[in-house]
Amino acid sequence: MSSNVTQAANVTQAAKADARANASVNPAGAHTTGSTSTAQYGDYEPIIGIEIHAQLSTKSKMFCAASTEFGAGDNENICEVDTAMPGALPVVNKRAVEFSIKMGLALGCEIRKRSVFSRKQYFYPDLPKGYQISQFDLPLCEHGNVEFFLDGVKKNVSITRAHMEEDAGKSTHHGEYSLINLNRAGTPLLEIVSGPDIRGPAESAEYARTVHKILRYLDVCDGNLEEGSFRCDCNVSVRKKGETTLRTRVEIKNINSFRFVEKAVEYEILRQIDCYETGEKIVQETRLYDPDKNRTFAMRSKEEAHDYRYFPDPDLLPVELEDAYIDQIRATLPELPLKRAERFQAAYGIPEYDSLVLTQEKELADFYEYVVKAAGPGKDAAANAKAASNWVMTDLMRELNESKKTVVTSPISADKIGKMIALIDSGTISGKIAKQVFAEMWTSGKDPETVVKEKGLVQITDTSAIERAIDDVIAASPNETTAYRAGKEKLVGFFVGQVMKATKGQASPDLVNQLLKKKLAGN
Ligand code: MN
């Protein structure tokens, strides 16, 4: 739907906060914000359905050749069609249809072979035609489903439909006057409508994250929350547990932050329960979420706004698809995130948590697999795969986040991290030294072998050199040695530390441990 009255500054702030949160990779089902338990709702049960408007990342608009590029000057990306000049006729953007089919297939939908564009009539100044071109009774995609994990539990949300439509323009209000920017008018959207299957705030946010992730995997939507490429409308109602019919629902419109989806839904559930408890009536209406006050407020009553008088747009032919065309698009589908996470667990033996974090973004998952490949099976393939996961999830992600980079712009390639893990696996460097190697690779971009050679970081595996260092440490620590020999075996940590210090951290920790115990025992 249109009405961009709601594109307020605070919504943009929300998107910014979300963009920051996203940069620090939030694993599916591993987040800790909000409550996932519905216990706090007592006898009540929340019922939530979400409509997502995803902007398809085509170069031109849904029905004309005007550019969709973000950030152009006001009313620069417009033409006769999206400004509704008399006689201007719409032409369907083939790429938008292709992207919509692709997403529909990824959501497990049936693709309707003959879908129809309809006019949805309403008056708004930022909608010059007086109607929005959408799909009504014959949408492109229907009957799909989305799976995701929430706190380790697999959830399944049905997709009722996904249809193509155009966005409206944007009005901004300045006291005595309003301005209209039609750059967004005609921007291609895929509206993805879930069934009323969602049962809580955290589940709502995770569902939205999952759809967002799939869109990004397919590369059919840039997913940019700040620029309005992904917006959620949440339909919320509550009912007493055991009831089988739905009560009046309220729609919270245009939320472009996952965190605010969670908070808005949470607020709305509690508000409705409170209304029922105090005997107040819930009216069907559209509400907006105010993140500063953390509350929803009424925007307009839906009762009079509901008659859109849909009818098939006589300016547009139905979209007729052949099986071969759909199959051709199906063949381009990448491995989807959840499937990929499951394969990571099976193929690399990494924990579920790791697999979900690493598959948050396609590029990150690709990066991880390149690291594993470059590390090679070595002596312990499973240890190398887990080491790859640890280095990518912690050391690399930390550096990337701090310098606002991504795996795509990372100064260290996957190949170099993999080779560094191979050096640990072969015993050339210790895990501790690897931290130094990693830091050096980050700043100089050199490969790990060169760093190790130039800095003389090769692990000391020469037993006699280590034995000499141990002898020196024992000679310099008579009190500790006596205490250890008298039974205070915990002191072994002290000795290991001293020997590692004496060898500048380059001694093989395994050998140090082994030889120390022998020497301390008096052998
Ligand atoms: Mn819509």
Short mmCIF file of C-alpha atoms and ligand atoms in Angstrom, two decimals:
data_model
loop_
_atom_site.label_atom_id
_atom_site.label_comp_id
_atom_site.label_asym_id
_atom_site.label_seq_id
_atom_site.Cartn_x
_atom_site.Cartn_y
_atom_site.Cartn_z
CA MET A 1 0.00 0.00 0.00
CA SER A 2 1.01 3.58 -0.41
CA SER A 3 0.64 6.38 2.09
CA ASN A 4 4.15 7.35 2.74
CA VAL A 5 2.97 9.91 5.25
CA THR A 6 4.61 7.48 7.56
CA GLN A 7 8.12 7.75 6.24
CA ALA A 8 9.07 9.88 9.19
CA ALA A 9 12.55 10.69 10.36
CA ASN A 10 12.30 8.35 13.30
CA VAL A 11 11.69 5.44 10.96
CA THR A 12 14.93 6.26 9.19
CA GLN A 13 16.68 6.29 12.54
CA ALA A 14 15.33 2.84 13.20
CA ALA A 15 16.74 1.62 9.93
CA LYS A 16 20.12 3.06 10.78
CA ALA A 17 20.16 1.31 14.11
CA ASP A 18 19.23 -1.90 12.35
CA ALA A 19 21.93 -1.49 9.75
CA ARG A 20 24.42 -1.27 12.59
CA ALA A 21 22.97 -4.32 14.28
CA ASN A 22 23.12 -6.23 11.03
CA ALA A 23 26.76 -5.40 10.57
CA SER A 24 27.53 -7.42 13.65
CA VAL A 25 25.88 -10.51 12.22
CA ASN A 26 22.95 -11.56 14.27
CA PRO A 27 22.57 -15.33 14.11
CA ALA A 28 19.12 -16.68 13.47
CA GLY A 29 17.57 -17.85 16.67
CA ALA A 30 20.60 -16.82 18.63
CA HIS A 31 19.52 -13.32 19.55
CA THR A 32 18.68 -12.53 23.12
CA THR A 33 16.47 -9.46 22.84
CA GLY A 34 12.85 -9.67 23.84
CA SER A 35 10.96 -12.59 25.17
CA THR A 36 10.06 -15.55 23.06
CA SER A 37 7.87 -17.00 25.73
CA THR A 38 4.19 -16.24 25.55
CA ALA A 39 3.76 -17.05 29.24
CA GLN A 40 3.50 -13.37 30.05
CA TYR A 41 0.26 -13.17 28.07
CA GLY A 42 -1.66 -15.31 30.54
CA ASP A 43 -4.83 -16.74 28.98
CA TYR A 44 -4.25 -14.81 25.77
CA GLU A 45 -2.60 -15.92 22.59
CA PRO A 46 -1.21 -13.44 20.03
CA ILE A 47 -1.89 -14.05 16.33
CA ILE A 48 0.36 -12.25 13.90
CA GLY A 49 0.57 -12.09 10.13
CA ILE A 50 3.13 -9.96 8.31
CA GLU A 51 3.04 -8.26 4.93
CA ILE A 52 6.46 -7.41 3.57
CA HIS A 53 7.02 -4.94 0.77
CA ALA A 54 10.33 -5.76 -0.87
CA GLN A 55 11.69 -3.48 -3.55
CA LEU A 56 12.88 -5.51 -6.51
CA SER A 57 16.37 -4.47 -7.53
CA THR A 58 15.67 -3.68 -11.16
CA LYS A 59 17.30 -0.69 -12.86
CA SER A 60 14.00 0.69 -14.13
CA LYS A 61 10.50 0.91 -12.71
CA MET A 62 7.66 -1.62 -12.77
CA PHE A 63 5.84 -0.17 -15.78
CA CYS A 64 8.18 2.34 -17.41
CA ALA A 65 11.83 3.07 -18.18
CA ALA A 66 12.41 5.67 -15.44
CA SER A 67 15.35 4.89 -13.15
CA THR A 68 14.90 3.37 -9.70
CA GLU A 69 18.24 4.65 -8.46
CA PHE A 70 18.17 5.89 -4.87
CA GLY A 71 19.29 9.39 -3.97
CA ALA A 72 18.37 11.31 -7.12
CA GLY A 73 17.13 14.89 -6.74
CA ASP A 74 13.39 15.37 -6.09
CA ASN A 75 11.28 14.34 -9.08
CA GLU A 76 14.29 13.55 -11.26
CA ASN A 77 13.51 9.85 -11.72
CA ILE A 78 10.08 10.27 -13.26
CA CYS A 79 8.42 9.97 -16.63
CA GLU A 80 4.99 10.26 -18.30
CA VAL A 81 3.84 6.88 -17.00
CA ASP A 82 4.55 7.25 -13.30
CA THR A 83 3.25 10.83 -13.27
CA ALA A 84 0.04 9.72 -15.02
CA MET A 85 0.23 11.95 -18.08
CA PRO A 86 -2.85 11.48 -20.28
CA GLY A 87 -2.37 8.70 -22.78
CA ALA A 88 0.82 7.29 -21.23
CA LEU A 89 0.61 3.49 -21.10
CA PRO A 90 2.34 1.05 -18.73
CA VAL A 91 4.58 -1.78 -19.96
CA VAL A 92 5.54 -4.62 -17.62
CA ASN A 93 9.20 -4.84 -16.57
CA LYS A 94 10.26 -8.38 -17.52
CA ARG A 95 13.10 -8.45 -15.01
CA ALA A 96 10.67 -7.60 -12.18
CA VAL A 97 8.54 -10.59 -13.19
CA GLU A 98 11.62 -12.81 -13.28
CA PHE A 99 12.76 -11.65 -9.80
CA SER A 100 9.25 -12.19 -8.41
CA ILE A 101 9.08 -15.72 -9.79
CA LYS A 102 12.52 -16.44 -8.35
CA MET A 103 11.48 -15.30 -4.88
CA GLY A 104 8.17 -17.14 -5.19
CA LEU A 105 10.01 -20.36 -5.98
CA ALA A 106 12.42 -19.83 -3.07
CA LEU A 107 9.39 -19.44 -0.79
CA GLY A 108 8.01 -22.74 -2.08
CA CYS A 109 5.09 -21.03 -3.79
CA GLU A 110 3.04 -22.22 -6.72
CA ILE A 111 3.64 -19.86 -9.62
CA ARG A 112 0.40 -18.89 -11.35
CA LYS A 113 0.86 -19.25 -15.06
CA ARG A 114 -1.67 -16.54 -15.86
CA SER A 115 -1.63 -13.68 -13.36
CA VAL A 116 -3.43 -10.38 -13.70
CA PHE A 117 -2.66 -6.78 -12.74
CA SER A 118 -5.52 -4.93 -11.10
CA ARG A 119 -6.19 -1.34 -10.21
CA LYS A 120 -6.50 -0.58 -6.53
CA GLN A 121 -8.34 2.73 -6.37
CA TYR A 122 -7.78 5.29 -3.71
CA PHE A 123 -7.03 8.96 -3.63
CA TYR A 124 -3.78 10.25 -2.33
CA PRO A 125 -1.74 13.21 -3.59
CA ASP A 126 1.37 11.05 -4.07
CA LEU A 127 -0.57 8.68 -6.32
CA PRO A 128 -1.27 10.73 -9.43
CA LYS A 129 -3.17 8.01 -11.32
CA GLY A 130 -5.72 7.72 -8.52
CA TYR A 131 -5.00 4.01 -8.35
CA GLN A 132 -2.09 1.71 -7.60
CA ILE A 133 -1.38 -1.12 -10.03
CA SER A 134 -1.26 -4.29 -7.96
CA GLN A 135 -2.47 -7.86 -8.20
CA PHE A 136 -5.71 -8.88 -6.56
CA ASP A 137 -7.54 -12.16 -7.15
CA LEU A 138 -4.94 -13.63 -9.49
CA PRO A 139 -1.53 -13.04 -7.86
CA LEU A 140 1.70 -14.41 -9.30
CA CYS A 141 2.67 -16.60 -6.30
CA GLU A 142 0.59 -18.50 -3.74
CA HIS A 143 0.77 -21.18 -1.04
CA GLY A 144 4.40 -21.17 0.06
CA ASN A 145 6.15 -21.44 3.41
CA VAL A 146 9.20 -20.22 5.28
CA GLU A 147 11.19 -22.14 7.86
CA PHE A 148 13.56 -20.71 10.45
CA PHE A 149 14.94 -21.38 13.89
CA LEU A 150 13.99 -19.41 16.96
CA ASP A 151 15.96 -20.27 20.08
CA GLY A 152 16.76 -23.67 18.65
CA VAL A 153 13.14 -24.47 17.72
CA LYS A 154 12.19 -24.81 14.06
CA LYS A 155 9.27 -22.58 13.06
CA ASN A 156 7.17 -22.79 9.93
CA VAL A 157 5.19 -19.82 8.63
CA SER A 158 2.92 -20.18 5.61
CA ILE A 159 3.05 -17.72 2.74
CA THR A 160 -0.46 -16.91 1.58
CA ARG A 161 0.62 -15.05 -1.53
CA ALA A 162 3.28 -12.88 -3.10
CA HIS A 163 2.23 -10.39 -5.72
CA MET A 164 3.79 -7.71 -7.87
CA GLU A 165 2.81 -4.07 -7.53
CA GLU A 166 4.15 -0.55 -7.82
CA ASP A 167 5.11 1.81 -5.02
CA ALA A 168 3.56 5.26 -4.60
CA GLY A 169 5.39 8.57 -4.35
CA LYS A 170 6.33 10.33 -1.17
CA SER A 171 4.68 13.33 0.50
CA THR A 172 6.40 15.44 3.07
CA HIS A 173 4.52 17.92 5.17
CA HIS A 174 5.93 21.30 6.07
CA GLY A 175 3.44 23.17 8.23
CA GLU A 176 1.37 25.18 5.77
CA TYR A 177 2.24 23.20 2.69
CA SER A 178 3.17 19.71 1.51
CA LEU A 179 5.67 18.59 -1.09
CA ILE A 180 5.44 15.56 -3.34
CA ASN A 181 8.35 13.59 -4.71
CA LEU A 182 7.38 11.01 -7.33
CA ASN A 183 10.78 9.32 -7.64
CA ARG A 184 9.42 6.27 -5.87
CA ALA A 185 6.17 6.19 -7.84
CA GLY A 186 6.16 3.06 -9.97
CA THR A 187 9.06 1.39 -8.14
CA PRO A 188 8.62 -2.40 -8.46
CA LEU A 189 7.60 -4.16 -5.26
CA LEU A 190 6.93 -7.73 -4.33
CA GLU A 191 4.39 -7.88 -1.52
CA ILE A 192 4.86 -11.07 0.49
CA VAL A 193 1.90 -11.95 2.69
CA SER A 194 2.27 -14.50 5.47
CA GLY A 195 -0.52 -16.54 6.98
CA PRO A 196 -1.61 -15.65 10.55
CA ASP A 197 0.89 -18.21 11.85
CA ILE A 198 3.25 -16.10 13.93
CA ARG A 199 2.82 -16.29 17.69
CA GLY A 200 5.08 -13.70 19.28
CA PRO A 201 7.27 -10.59 18.92
CA ALA A 202 10.62 -12.37 18.59
CA GLU A 203 9.09 -14.80 16.10
CA SER A 204 7.81 -11.83 14.07
CA ALA A 205 11.27 -10.30 13.88
CA GLU A 206 12.92 -13.61 13.02
CA TYR A 207 10.38 -14.27 10.28
CA ALA A 208 11.15 -10.85 8.77
CA ARG A 209 14.90 -11.46 9.05
CA THR A 210 14.49 -14.79 7.29
CA VAL A 211 12.56 -13.35 4.35
CA HIS A 212 15.12 -10.55 4.13
CA LYS A 213 17.94 -13.09 4.11
CA ILE A 214 16.33 -15.12 1.32
CA LEU A 215 15.81 -11.98 -0.80
CA ARG A 216 19.48 -11.13 -0.35
CA TYR A 217 20.59 -14.68 -1.21
CA LEU A 218 18.66 -14.44 -4.46
CA ASP A 219 19.97 -10.94 -5.12
CA VAL A 220 16.48 -9.75 -6.12
CA CYS A 221 16.27 -6.99 -3.47
CA ASP A 222 19.09 -4.93 -2.02
CA GLY A 223 17.43 -5.29 1.39
CA ASN A 224 18.42 -1.76 2.34
CA LEU A 225 16.25 -0.92 5.34
CA GLU A 226 17.35 2.70 5.52
CA GLU A 227 16.33 3.37 1.93
CA GLY A 228 12.94 1.71 2.37
CA SER A 229 13.70 -1.35 0.21
CA PHE A 230 12.20 -3.65 2.85
CA ARG A 231 9.19 -2.65 4.95
CA CYS A 232 6.95 -4.65 7.24
CA ASP A 233 3.26 -4.25 8.02
CA CYS A 234 2.34 -6.37 11.05
CA ASN A 235 -1.25 -7.52 11.57
CA VAL A 236 -1.76 -8.24 15.24
CA SER A 237 -4.71 -9.64 17.15
CA VAL A 238 -5.03 -11.54 20.39
CA ARG A 239 -7.59 -14.09 21.52
CA LYS A 240 -8.17 -16.34 24.50
CA LYS A 241 -6.30 -19.63 24.26
CA GLY A 242 -8.54 -22.31 22.85
CA GLU A 243 -10.62 -19.93 20.71
CA THR A 244 -10.77 -20.98 17.09
CA THR A 245 -11.86 -17.76 15.41
CA LEU A 246 -9.80 -14.64 15.02
CA ARG A 247 -10.66 -11.44 16.82
CA THR A 248 -10.34 -7.92 15.39
CA ARG A 249 -6.87 -7.19 14.11
CA VAL A 250 -4.85 -4.03 13.99
CA GLU A 251 -2.28 -3.28 11.33
CA ILE A 252 1.00 -1.61 12.30
CA LYS A 253 2.34 -0.12 9.10
CA ASN A 254 5.69 0.57 7.52
CA ILE A 255 8.20 -0.70 10.04
CA ASN A 256 11.65 -0.82 8.50
CA SER A 257 13.69 -2.27 11.35
CA PHE A 258 13.68 -5.83 12.69
CA ARG A 259 14.16 -4.57 16.21
CA PHE A 260 11.16 -2.29 15.90
CA VAL A 261 9.04 -5.11 14.43
CA GLU A 262 9.68 -6.96 17.67
CA LYS A 263 9.02 -3.97 19.90
CA ALA A 264 5.94 -2.75 18.04
CA VAL A 265 4.34 -6.21 18.05
CA GLU A 266 5.15 -6.64 21.73
CA TYR A 267 3.58 -3.30 22.58
CA GLU A 268 0.50 -3.98 20.48
CA ILE A 269 -0.14 -7.42 22.03
CA LEU A 270 0.00 -5.99 25.54
CA ARG A 271 -2.16 -3.00 24.55
CA GLN A 272 -4.87 -5.27 23.13
CA ILE A 273 -4.84 -7.59 26.14
CA ASP A 274 -5.18 -4.54 28.34
CA CYS A 275 -8.16 -3.31 26.26
CA TYR A 276 -9.94 -6.64 26.62
CA GLU A 277 -9.21 -6.80 30.32
CA THR A 278 -10.63 -3.33 30.89
CA GLY A 279 -13.65 -3.90 28.65
CA GLU A 280 -12.51 -1.57 25.89
CA LYS A 281 -13.29 -2.47 22.28
CA ILE A 282 -10.52 -3.10 19.76
CA VAL A 283 -11.29 -1.26 16.53
CA GLN A 284 -9.92 -2.39 13.21
CA GLU A 285 -7.47 0.33 12.33
CA THR A 286 -4.04 1.17 11.03
CA ARG A 287 -1.51 2.18 13.64
CA LEU A 288 2.05 3.44 13.51
CA TYR A 289 4.93 2.65 15.80
CA ASP A 290 6.81 5.45 17.51
CA PRO A 291 10.23 4.09 18.50
CA ASP A 292 11.05 7.08 20.71
CA LYS A 293 8.03 6.50 22.91
CA ASN A 294 7.98 2.72 22.25
CA ARG A 295 4.23 2.72 21.58
CA THR A 296 1.82 2.42 18.68
CA PHE A 297 -0.76 5.10 17.89
CA ALA A 298 -3.80 5.23 15.63
CA MET A 299 -3.16 6.53 12.12
CA ARG A 300 -6.53 6.02 10.47
CA SER A 301 -9.58 3.89 10.89
CA LYS A 302 -9.73 1.15 8.32
CA GLU A 303 -13.51 0.84 8.07
CA GLU A 304 -14.17 3.54 5.51
CA ALA A 305 -10.87 3.05 3.69
CA HIS A 306 -11.52 -0.52 2.66
CA ASP A 307 -13.33 -0.32 -0.65
CA TYR A 308 -10.60 -0.21 -3.25
CA ARG A 309 -12.93 -1.18 -6.12
CA TYR A 310 -10.33 -3.49 -7.66
CA PHE A 311 -10.72 -4.38 -11.32
CA PRO A 312 -8.29 -5.77 -13.92
CA ASP A 313 -6.18 -3.00 -15.42
CA PRO A 314 -7.35 -2.67 -19.05
CA ASP A 315 -3.99 -1.13 -20.01
CA LEU A 316 -2.06 -4.27 -19.14
CA LEU A 317 -2.21 -7.76 -20.58
CA PRO A 318 -2.22 -10.70 -18.17
CA VAL A 319 1.23 -12.15 -17.45
CA GLU A 320 1.29 -15.54 -19.15
CA LEU A 321 4.17 -17.85 -18.30
CA GLU A 322 5.41 -21.05 -19.88
CA ASP A 323 6.70 -23.95 -17.81
CA ALA A 324 10.03 -23.82 -19.58
CA TYR A 325 10.52 -20.20 -18.50
CA ILE A 326 9.67 -20.99 -14.87
CA ASP A 327 12.03 -23.99 -14.95
CA GLN A 328 14.77 -21.83 -16.38
CA ILE A 329 14.43 -19.48 -13.41
CA ARG A 330 14.21 -22.41 -10.98
CA ALA A 331 17.57 -23.61 -12.30
CA THR A 332 19.20 -20.35 -11.19
CA LEU A 333 18.14 -20.68 -7.52
CA PRO A 334 21.12 -20.80 -5.16
CA GLU A 335 21.30 -23.09 -2.15
CA LEU A 336 19.03 -21.35 0.38
CA PRO A 337 20.30 -20.26 3.81
CA LEU A 338 18.66 -22.89 6.02
CA LYS A 339 19.61 -25.74 3.67
CA ARG A 340 23.11 -24.39 3.57
CA ALA A 341 23.32 -24.20 7.37
CA GLU A 342 22.21 -27.82 7.59
CA ARG A 343 24.82 -28.84 5.03
CA PHE A 344 27.54 -26.94 6.94
CA GLN A 345 26.70 -28.96 10.05
CA ALA A 346 26.77 -32.25 8.17
CA ALA A 347 29.76 -31.59 5.92
CA TYR A 348 32.04 -29.67 8.27
CA GLY A 349 30.83 -30.90 11.65
CA ILE A 350 30.40 -27.36 12.97
CA PRO A 351 27.75 -26.61 15.63
CA GLU A 352 24.26 -25.38 14.70
CA TYR A 353 25.04 -21.96 16.15
CA ASP A 354 28.10 -21.54 13.90
CA SER A 355 26.20 -22.75 10.85
CA LEU A 356 23.41 -20.21 11.40
CA VAL A 357 25.81 -17.32 11.91
CA LEU A 358 27.90 -18.22 8.87
CA THR A 359 24.88 -18.48 6.56
CA GLN A 360 23.39 -15.09 7.52
CA GLU A 361 24.63 -13.68 4.25
CA LYS A 362 25.52 -15.54 1.10
CA GLU A 363 28.86 -13.76 0.78
CA LEU A 364 29.81 -14.72 4.34
CA ALA A 365 28.87 -18.36 3.74
CA ASP A 366 30.88 -18.34 0.50
CA PHE A 367 33.83 -16.81 2.35
CA TYR A 368 33.70 -19.51 5.03
CA GLU A 369 33.69 -22.28 2.45
CA TYR A 370 36.71 -20.73 0.69
CA VAL A 371 38.58 -20.66 4.02
CA VAL A 372 37.82 -24.34 4.64
CA LYS A 373 38.93 -25.21 1.13
CA ALA A 374 42.20 -23.25 1.43
CA ALA A 375 42.94 -24.79 4.86
CA GLY A 376 42.59 -28.25 3.35
CA PRO A 377 41.91 -31.43 5.30
CA GLY A 378 45.44 -31.45 6.78
CA LYS A 379 45.92 -33.71 9.79
CA ASP A 380 42.49 -32.99 11.25
CA ALA A 381 39.83 -31.85 8.78
CA ALA A 382 37.15 -31.36 11.45
CA ALA A 383 39.48 -29.25 13.60
CA ASN A 384 40.37 -27.15 10.55
CA ALA A 385 36.70 -26.59 9.67
CA LYS A 386 35.94 -25.52 13.24
CA ALA A 387 39.06 -23.33 13.31
CA ALA A 388 37.86 -21.71 10.08
CA SER A 389 34.50 -21.02 11.70
CA ASN A 390 36.15 -19.52 14.79
CA TRP A 391 38.53 -17.29 12.84
CA VAL A 392 35.78 -16.01 10.55
CA MET A 393 33.10 -15.53 13.23
CA THR A 394 35.29 -13.91 15.86
CA ASP A 395 38.62 -12.47 14.69
CA LEU A 396 37.59 -11.53 11.17
CA MET A 397 34.07 -10.30 12.00
CA ARG A 398 35.43 -8.19 14.86
CA GLU A 399 37.97 -6.46 12.61
CA LEU A 400 35.45 -6.05 9.80
CA ASN A 401 32.86 -4.51 12.11
CA GLU A 402 35.37 -2.16 13.67
CA SER A 403 36.54 -0.89 10.31
CA LYS A 404 33.02 -0.95 8.77
CA LYS A 405 34.04 -3.44 6.12
CA THR A 406 32.37 -6.62 4.90
CA VAL A 407 33.75 -9.98 3.80
CA VAL A 408 33.58 -8.63 0.26
CA THR A 409 35.89 -5.71 1.08
CA SER A 410 37.99 -7.63 3.62
CA PRO A 411 41.73 -6.83 3.45
CA ILE A 412 42.45 -10.49 4.24
CA SER A 413 41.28 -12.99 1.68
CA ALA A 414 39.66 -16.31 2.57
CA ASP A 415 42.62 -17.99 0.94
CA LYS A 416 45.09 -16.39 3.38
CA ILE A 417 43.06 -17.29 6.46
CA GLY A 418 42.80 -20.85 5.15
CA LYS A 419 46.56 -21.08 4.59
CA MET A 420 47.18 -19.71 8.07
CA ILE A 421 44.96 -22.47 9.51
CA ALA A 422 46.99 -24.99 7.50
CA LEU A 423 50.13 -23.65 9.18
CA ILE A 424 48.54 -24.25 12.59
CA ASP A 425 47.43 -27.70 11.52
CA SER A 426 50.94 -28.65 10.38
CA GLY A 427 52.44 -27.38 13.64
CA THR A 428 54.44 -24.62 11.90
CA ILE A 429 52.83 -21.96 14.11
CA SER A 430 50.86 -22.15 17.32
CA GLY A 431 47.33 -20.81 17.70
CA LYS A 432 48.79 -18.01 19.79
CA ILE A 433 51.30 -16.98 17.15
CA ALA A 434 48.51 -17.14 14.59
CA LYS A 435 46.87 -14.16 16.33
CA GLN A 436 50.02 -12.18 15.53
CA VAL A 437 50.08 -13.48 11.97
CA PHE A 438 46.42 -12.54 11.54
CA ALA A 439 47.02 -8.99 12.82
CA GLU A 440 49.97 -8.60 10.46
CA MET A 441 47.98 -9.94 7.50
CA TRP A 442 45.19 -7.47 8.32
CA THR A 443 47.52 -4.46 8.14
CA SER A 444 49.99 -5.52 5.44
CA GLY A 445 47.86 -7.83 3.31
CA LYS A 446 50.81 -10.22 3.11
CA ASP A 447 50.26 -13.96 2.94
CA PRO A 448 50.79 -15.98 6.13
CA GLU A 449 53.94 -17.80 4.95
CA THR A 450 55.64 -14.47 4.23
CA VAL A 451 54.59 -13.02 7.60
CA VAL A 452 55.89 -16.09 9.44
CA LYS A 453 59.18 -16.00 7.53
CA GLU A 454 59.78 -12.24 7.83
CA LYS A 455 58.92 -12.05 11.52
CA GLY A 456 60.66 -15.30 12.41
CA LEU A 457 57.49 -16.68 13.90
CA VAL A 458 58.04 -20.33 13.08
CA GLN A 459 57.09 -22.47 16.04
CA ILE A 460 60.04 -23.93 17.94
CA THR A 461 59.70 -27.68 17.73
CA ASP A 462 63.36 -28.31 18.40
CA THR A 463 63.27 -30.28 21.66
CA SER A 464 66.75 -29.35 22.77
CA ALA A 465 66.02 -25.60 22.47
CA ILE A 466 62.85 -26.01 24.51
CA GLU A 467 64.65 -28.15 27.07
CA ARG A 468 67.30 -25.45 27.49
CA ALA A 469 64.59 -22.85 28.13
CA ILE A 470 62.92 -25.17 30.66
CA ASP A 471 66.19 -25.76 32.50
CA ASP A 472 66.74 -21.99 32.76
CA VAL A 473 63.23 -21.41 34.10
CA ILE A 474 63.53 -24.19 36.68
CA ALA A 475 66.92 -22.87 37.81
CA ALA A 476 65.48 -19.36 38.18
CA SER A 477 62.42 -20.52 40.15
CA PRO A 478 63.65 -22.70 43.04
CA ASN A 479 60.67 -21.94 45.32
CA GLU A 480 58.06 -22.83 42.71
CA THR A 481 59.99 -25.93 41.76
CA THR A 482 60.09 -27.13 45.38
CA ALA A 483 56.40 -26.38 45.82
CA TYR A 484 55.47 -28.21 42.62
CA ARG A 485 57.50 -31.25 43.61
CA ALA A 486 55.80 -31.18 47.04
CA GLY A 487 52.45 -31.69 45.26
CA LYS A 488 51.31 -28.23 44.15
CA GLU A 489 50.75 -29.38 40.58
CA LYS A 490 48.69 -26.35 39.65
CA LEU A 491 51.99 -24.50 39.36
CA VAL A 492 52.54 -26.15 35.98
CA GLY A 493 50.67 -23.19 34.48
CA PHE A 494 53.27 -20.83 35.93
CA PHE A 495 56.09 -22.81 34.35
CA VAL A 496 54.38 -23.03 30.96
CA GLY A 497 53.90 -19.26 31.05
CA GLN A 498 57.57 -18.64 31.89
CA VAL A 499 58.84 -20.96 29.15
CA MET A 500 56.49 -19.41 26.56
CA LYS A 501 57.72 -15.98 27.64
CA ALA A 502 61.35 -17.07 27.34
CA THR A 503 60.71 -18.41 23.84
CA LYS A 504 58.67 -15.31 22.81
CA GLY A 505 55.59 -17.47 22.48
CA GLN A 506 57.15 -19.52 19.71
CA ALA A 507 57.64 -22.81 21.50
CA SER A 508 55.17 -25.50 20.61
CA PRO A 509 52.75 -25.51 23.60
CA ASP A 510 52.31 -29.28 23.27
CA LEU A 511 56.02 -29.91 23.53
CA VAL A 512 56.46 -27.42 26.38
CA ASN A 513 53.77 -29.19 28.41
CA GLN A 514 55.19 -32.60 27.69
CA LEU A 515 58.81 -31.73 28.45
CA LEU A 516 58.01 -29.60 31.50
CA LYS A 517 56.16 -32.39 33.25
CA LYS A 518 59.08 -34.68 32.62
CA LYS A 519 61.68 -32.18 33.87
CA LEU A 520 59.65 -31.11 36.90
CA ALA A 521 59.21 -34.73 37.86
CA GLY A 522 62.98 -34.71 38.05
CA ASN A 523 63.71 -36.69 34.91
MN MN B 1 0.96 -3.45 -1.00
#
